Amino acid sequence: MPQTTSKSLVSLINTSLKPELSRRQFLRRLGVGASASLLASQSIAQSLAIDITDHESAQLTKDDLPAASIDANPSLVANTKATSAPSQCLNPSIETRLFASSNVGANEVRNQLALQRMACAGFKIQNPEITERQYLRFAGTDSQRASDLQNIASGAIAAPKLLLGVRGGYGAMRILPSIDWRTLGSIMAERATVLVGFSDVTAIQCALLAQGKMSSLAGPMLYSEFGKTNPDQVSCRQFAQALSNPKLTIEVNSAALTSEQLPVIFADNSSQTITGTIWGGNLSVVSALAGSPYLPRIDGGIVFLEDVGEQTYRIERMLYDLYLAGVFKGQQAIVFGALTGTGEDSYDPRYDVAVVIRQLHELTGLPIYNGMSFGHISQKSSFPLGATCQISANTAGGYQLSFADYPTIKAEAINVEGFWQQA
């Protein structure tokens, strides 16, 4: 793929940054090939305040907006490239189907690169053609998008070992009533199918757990991660680990991803051990499901929440939505992942995420665990939703999450380095 030189790229930026151009139009004008050269100039990247590597689609959505990226750190980029020597691709053997429940992945080059990488990593994708679908802003009509999952529930298509989301954005809620979740969950449990996604796919994961009693994996998606110019190797390795390790553990020793103004554990008794079913996902989606039959009602559960690009008052309002709907009743704890891109409150900068979470603790009386490494960020740790989770304090002053009772894939069938192979 040809690369734009730094000099010509600066010229392009200067001519593109006009008042009449929206941020989306500017990114479209830059095009796919500009990303690497742009990020080579730290001053340009800082002046734009975006990670172009993650914006190769003309349609920007939440799953395109990480607040922290490995590509924005020159030393990490250098280390990544140094370890990106070509590796031998595996003969793909893991039966995999895609589901496109939300936004269209409009960049076909990016789609094809992601498909090639998945094959190199050992995943035999049976329906790559769905990446070409589009209806309005969505990855197909409601009927088409629902069929990705309903055809499995009806028996028209055999359940694969992996169901991988294409991308997030918006649209999954539109198809929830069109899927027989109870039957789908039963079939997936019998086949030990792993469904993977996050962001808008939270709606799919919540419905699957609420009505189908089936777990899923919070993890990276086809277009959103594996189609990047330089996929985040940490996220890819953690994804493979979560797919293949039946006794996954995650250590958290800092609250910074949630808020630097919070302790890692916000509880009356920080040494307690809690065991329950972990559920949740993107806060915007979870709060939108409140009062619907698609939101899990789990006794003694552990609620996980993350979000990006939401102002502090909106985060608090969504948490109040859940509180007033009684969602936190009967839960044992709340775990926060990354709450990024919140900005500063225009009325009072003291009103921040830390204030909101302290208020939530007072309202619910629940222990709150901060800083889990998942959300709209790079270097995220995939983990199962709907699985048994044990939270315990560790010796570093943080906490450990240990997971059990979820389906996995044999590690030897996965070629991890395939996830970031260059075309």
XYZ file of C-alpha atoms in Angstrom:
423
model
C 0.000 0.000 0.000
C 1.578 3.371 -0.985
C 2.458 5.688 1.865
C 1.903 9.465 1.876
C 5.120 11.354 2.701
C 5.223 13.538 5.815
C 5.638 16.693 3.690
C 2.720 15.947 1.400
C 0.639 14.835 4.381
C 1.198 18.157 6.145
C 0.088 19.893 2.950
C -2.996 17.701 2.826
C -3.830 18.505 6.439
C -3.385 22.237 5.863
C -5.707 22.202 2.862
C -8.225 19.883 4.527
C -8.661 21.645 7.850
C -11.333 24.091 6.704
C -14.323 25.200 8.765
C -16.767 23.568 6.379
C -15.132 20.131 6.712
C -16.424 17.902 9.483
C -14.054 15.591 11.370
C -15.497 12.630 9.477
C -15.009 14.350 6.097
C -11.436 15.241 7.004
C -10.629 11.636 7.878
C -12.192 10.455 4.650
C -10.039 12.917 2.684
C -6.900 11.667 4.423
C -7.646 8.132 3.297
C -6.240 4.795 4.396
C -2.653 5.312 3.277
C -2.102 8.438 5.344
C -2.267 6.773 8.737
C 1.279 5.521 9.164
C 2.939 8.732 7.973
C 0.695 10.866 10.136
C 1.507 8.939 13.254
C 5.212 9.214 12.474
C 4.946 12.898 13.349
C 4.040 13.134 17.017
C 3.336 16.848 16.797
C 0.791 16.319 14.026
C -0.891 13.484 15.890
C -1.091 15.591 19.033
C -2.485 18.590 17.149
C -5.236 16.421 15.667
C -5.818 14.721 19.059
C -6.895 11.506 17.337
C -5.478 8.113 16.493
C -5.756 7.915 12.720
C -4.818 4.229 12.706
C -8.154 3.499 14.349
C -10.114 5.805 12.012
C -9.652 4.170 8.640
C -13.418 3.946 8.203
C -15.321 6.965 6.984
C -18.031 6.206 9.551
C -16.849 6.919 13.061
C -18.494 5.171 15.971
C -17.674 4.342 19.547
C -15.676 1.279 18.661
C -13.425 3.520 16.537
C -12.571 5.942 19.334
C -9.983 4.593 21.783
C -8.782 7.299 24.134
C -5.367 5.674 24.468
C -3.637 3.843 21.663
C -0.435 1.885 21.313
C 0.101 3.681 17.989
C 0.248 7.066 19.730
C 3.375 6.079 21.673
C 6.466 6.053 19.402
C 8.402 3.653 21.633
C 5.537 1.172 21.674
C 5.190 1.461 17.913
C 8.895 0.685 17.523
C 8.636 -2.319 19.826
C 5.573 -3.565 17.980
C 7.206 -3.325 14.575
C 10.335 -5.039 15.840
C 8.305 -8.111 16.790
C 6.187 -8.192 13.619
C 8.378 -10.494 11.550
C 6.302 -12.732 9.277
C 5.277 -16.034 10.806
C 3.969 -19.233 9.288
C 0.199 -19.076 8.887
C -1.842 -21.985 10.172
C -4.207 -23.969 8.011
C -7.472 -22.458 9.313
C -9.443 -25.060 11.245
C -11.556 -23.190 13.814
C -15.110 -23.054 12.473
C -16.013 -19.368 12.541
C -18.996 -17.318 11.464
C -19.286 -13.551 11.470
C -22.286 -11.598 12.687
C -22.749 -7.960 11.703
C -25.307 -6.573 14.109
C -24.461 -2.896 13.968
C -22.621 -0.414 11.742
C -21.387 -1.188 8.258
C -17.663 -1.702 7.852
C -17.398 0.545 4.811
C -13.696 0.144 4.035
C -13.389 -3.005 1.923
C -9.578 -2.975 2.042
C -9.772 -3.062 5.801
C -12.336 -5.876 5.710
C -10.160 -8.009 3.449
C -7.062 -7.435 5.550
C -8.952 -8.503 8.662
C -10.262 -11.635 6.948
C -6.766 -12.572 5.793
C -5.397 -12.144 9.294
C -8.117 -14.268 10.861
C -7.358 -17.057 8.385
C -3.642 -16.790 9.140
C -4.454 -17.038 12.851
C -6.318 -20.311 12.274
C -9.953 -19.235 11.959
C -11.952 -20.655 9.036
C -14.560 -17.985 8.323
C -17.599 -19.458 6.617
C -19.471 -16.277 5.652
C -16.977 -13.526 4.722
C -19.478 -12.051 2.257
C -21.482 -10.371 5.030
C -18.808 -7.679 5.302
C -20.097 -6.347 1.943
C -23.659 -5.758 3.112
C -25.032 -2.273 3.694
C -28.410 -0.708 4.350
C -28.275 2.943 5.332
C -25.668 3.140 8.096
C -26.110 -0.516 9.042
C -24.372 -3.723 7.966
C -27.492 -4.873 6.146
C -31.221 -4.677 6.713
C -32.631 -5.610 10.113
C -33.685 -8.955 8.660
C -30.237 -9.651 7.215
C -28.452 -8.731 10.419
C -30.816 -10.770 12.571
C -30.371 -13.766 10.254
C -26.680 -13.997 11.157
C -27.812 -15.368 14.517
C -31.386 -16.508 13.907
C -30.314 -18.964 11.199
C -28.304 -20.749 13.876
C -31.240 -20.692 16.298
C -33.562 -22.139 13.650
C -31.122 -24.869 12.674
C -30.743 -23.575 9.117
C -27.018 -23.190 9.768
C -24.914 -25.313 12.123
C -23.461 -23.519 15.117
C -19.756 -22.742 14.654
C -17.110 -22.780 17.342
C -16.662 -19.002 17.141
C -19.189 -16.237 16.433
C -17.185 -13.075 15.848
C -18.731 -9.617 15.723
C -17.705 -7.463 12.763
C -17.920 -4.116 14.552
C -19.991 -2.005 16.916
C -21.473 1.456 16.452
C -25.267 1.279 16.563
C -27.993 -1.040 15.373
C -27.962 -4.196 17.516
C -30.998 -3.126 19.543
C -33.121 -3.050 16.392
C -32.771 -6.791 15.856
C -33.226 -8.103 19.421
C -36.933 -9.056 18.999
C -36.169 -10.994 15.801
C -33.967 -13.647 17.414
C -34.993 -16.721 19.387
C -32.439 -16.196 22.148
C -33.565 -19.124 24.252
C -32.997 -21.626 21.461
C -29.834 -19.901 20.290
C -28.362 -20.076 23.786
C -29.220 -23.755 24.080
C -27.593 -24.583 20.736
C -24.506 -22.533 21.551
C -24.155 -24.225 24.939
C -24.356 -27.653 23.321
C -21.714 -26.722 20.743
C -19.663 -24.706 23.279
C -19.758 -21.737 20.893
C -17.894 -18.561 21.851
C -19.556 -15.296 20.793
C -17.186 -12.305 20.791
C -17.736 -8.555 20.728
C -18.113 -5.378 22.750
C -19.394 -1.802 22.353
C -22.814 -1.966 20.625
C -22.584 -5.779 20.623
C -23.279 -5.489 24.365
C -26.974 -5.611 23.382
C -26.440 -9.019 21.771
C -24.465 -10.286 24.743
C -27.019 -9.103 27.285
C -29.934 -10.644 25.371
C -28.046 -13.916 24.955
C -27.408 -14.091 28.694
C -30.817 -12.816 29.804
C -32.906 -15.150 27.661
C -30.482 -17.769 26.383
C -28.534 -18.274 29.641
C -25.332 -18.351 27.575
C -22.022 -16.639 28.173
C -19.997 -14.658 25.643
C -16.573 -13.055 25.408
C -15.922 -9.337 25.730
C -13.180 -8.912 23.154
C -11.946 -7.278 19.932
C -13.880 -7.531 16.682
C -13.056 -8.149 13.033
C -13.179 -4.666 11.517
C -12.542 -2.745 14.713
C -9.238 -4.414 15.615
C -7.980 -6.935 13.097
C -8.525 -4.610 10.143
C -6.306 -1.852 11.551
C -3.070 -0.947 9.823
C -1.273 -2.098 12.962
C -3.487 -4.177 15.261
C -2.668 -3.838 18.949
C -0.551 -6.868 19.777
C -1.360 -6.761 23.485
C -5.097 -6.902 22.781
C -4.533 -9.716 20.265
C -2.494 -11.788 22.707
C -5.008 -11.223 25.488
C -7.803 -12.225 23.108
C -6.076 -15.521 22.315
C -5.462 -16.079 26.014
C -9.108 -15.542 26.926
C -10.233 -17.814 24.064
C -8.022 -20.707 25.118
C -7.532 -20.512 28.894
C -10.353 -22.114 30.907
C -8.984 -20.534 34.107
C -8.363 -16.953 33.004
C -7.132 -14.412 35.566
C -6.707 -10.639 35.222
C -4.712 -8.477 37.624
C -5.651 -4.827 38.220
C -3.301 -2.589 40.181
C -4.335 0.893 39.069
C -7.617 2.770 38.831
C -6.288 5.119 36.131
C -8.399 3.694 33.285
C -11.529 4.578 35.244
C -10.226 7.652 37.077
C -6.881 8.609 38.559
C -8.797 10.243 41.402
C -10.186 6.925 42.669
C -8.702 4.066 44.669
C -8.423 0.730 42.895
C -10.906 -0.776 45.352
C -13.647 1.480 46.690
C -15.216 -0.577 49.467
C -15.725 -0.694 53.210
C -13.830 -3.981 53.282
C -11.256 -4.088 50.489
C -9.978 -7.533 51.516
C -13.244 -9.392 50.929
C -13.600 -12.052 48.249
C -16.681 -11.950 46.024
C -17.918 -14.711 43.717
C -20.761 -14.328 41.242
C -21.762 -14.137 37.594
C -20.190 -11.165 35.832
C -22.358 -9.401 33.272
C -22.793 -6.022 31.584
C -20.636 -4.221 29.023
C -20.976 -0.802 27.448
C -22.772 1.530 29.854
C -24.751 3.359 27.147
C -26.171 0.085 25.849
C -26.784 -1.502 29.252
C -28.695 1.570 30.458
C -30.743 1.649 27.245
C -31.875 -1.933 27.940
C -33.154 -1.100 31.433
C -36.747 -2.264 31.812
C -36.564 -4.561 28.788
C -36.573 -8.377 28.763
C -33.096 -8.280 27.224
C -31.296 -7.034 30.334
C -30.015 -9.872 32.546
C -31.502 -10.198 36.010
C -28.892 -12.132 37.933
C -29.057 -12.682 41.674
C -25.726 -12.036 43.332
C -24.188 -10.789 40.097
C -21.160 -8.609 39.427
C -21.893 -5.705 37.068
C -19.177 -4.644 34.612
C -19.405 -1.233 32.892
C -17.253 0.814 30.483
C -17.789 3.664 28.039
C -16.076 6.257 25.871
C -16.789 9.801 24.761
C -19.568 10.424 27.283
C -19.545 13.571 29.403
C -19.514 13.110 33.154
C -23.135 14.129 33.670
C -24.245 11.668 30.991
C -22.349 8.861 32.726
C -24.078 9.746 35.978
C -27.481 9.931 34.297
C -27.045 6.469 32.778
C -25.959 5.067 36.137
C -29.045 6.643 37.701
C -31.145 5.014 34.963
C -29.874 1.654 36.170
C -30.181 2.561 39.842
C -33.750 3.832 39.564
C -34.714 0.772 37.522
C -33.504 -1.425 40.401
C -30.721 -3.013 38.366
C -28.141 -2.761 41.146
C -30.402 -4.446 43.707
C -29.240 -7.945 44.541
C -25.823 -7.370 42.969
C -22.620 -7.971 44.913
C -20.249 -5.510 43.257
C -19.650 -3.149 40.353
C -16.500 -3.312 38.216
C -15.564 -0.343 36.068
C -13.360 -0.651 33.030
C -12.180 2.320 30.999
C -14.284 5.485 31.167
C -12.415 7.516 28.605
C -12.869 10.744 26.707
C -15.169 12.304 29.319
C -13.639 15.774 29.073
C -14.022 18.509 31.657
C -17.383 19.664 32.948
C -18.135 23.147 31.605
C -19.859 24.225 34.823
C -17.372 22.956 37.377
C -14.186 20.954 36.647
C -14.412 19.369 40.089
C -17.424 17.406 38.877
C -15.691 14.383 37.355
C -15.947 10.626 37.054
C -14.533 10.146 40.559
C -17.351 12.255 42.023
C -19.920 10.219 40.093
C -18.566 6.859 41.226
C -18.355 7.957 44.848
C -21.995 9.014 44.576
C -22.863 5.598 43.097
C -21.154 3.892 46.029
C -23.239 5.930 48.471
C -26.440 5.129 46.574
C -25.910 1.394 46.233
C -23.630 0.544 49.155
C -21.854 -1.855 46.789
C -18.080 -2.317 46.637
C -16.680 -0.806 43.436
C -13.585 -2.066 41.630
C -11.924 0.379 39.254
C -9.415 0.308 36.422
C -10.134 -3.039 34.744
C -8.275 -3.104 31.435
C -11.207 -3.321 29.058
C -13.165 -0.827 27.013
C -12.564 1.446 24.051
C -8.818 1.380 24.582
C -5.770 -0.398 23.254
C -4.075 -3.098 25.339
C -7.355 -4.518 26.576
C -7.828 -7.841 28.343
C -10.643 -9.926 26.887
C -12.800 -11.764 29.426
C -16.009 -13.834 29.578
C -19.366 -12.253 30.366
C -21.959 -14.525 31.926
C -19.249 -16.674 33.508
C -18.424 -17.230 37.160
C -16.071 -14.540 38.412
C -14.185 -14.353 41.680
C -12.779 -10.995 42.774
C -10.130 -10.945 45.479
C -7.549 -8.478 46.743
C -3.979 -9.091 45.609
C -0.686 -8.398 47.352
C -0.018 -5.246 45.290
C -2.952 -3.329 46.729
C -5.151 -4.067 43.741
C -7.397 -6.976 42.892
C -7.573 -10.114 40.794
C -10.461 -11.414 38.709
C -10.582 -15.178 38.174
C -13.047 -16.677 35.698
C -14.572 -20.135 35.333
C -17.377 -21.983 33.529
C -17.133 -20.679 29.956
C -16.324 -22.336 26.604
C -12.812 -22.196 25.162
C -10.848 -23.105 22.033
C -7.709 -25.251 21.933
C -4.633 -23.050 22.130
C -2.703 -25.080 19.556
C -5.326 -24.216 16.925
C -4.544 -20.481 17.239
C -1.576 -18.723 15.615
C -1.507 -15.514 17.669
C 0.935 -13.693 15.394
C -1.477 -14.123 12.505
C -3.691 -11.441 14.015
C -1.247 -8.691 13.062
C 0.337 -10.006 9.873
C 0.934 -7.334 7.234
C -0.535 -7.668 3.761
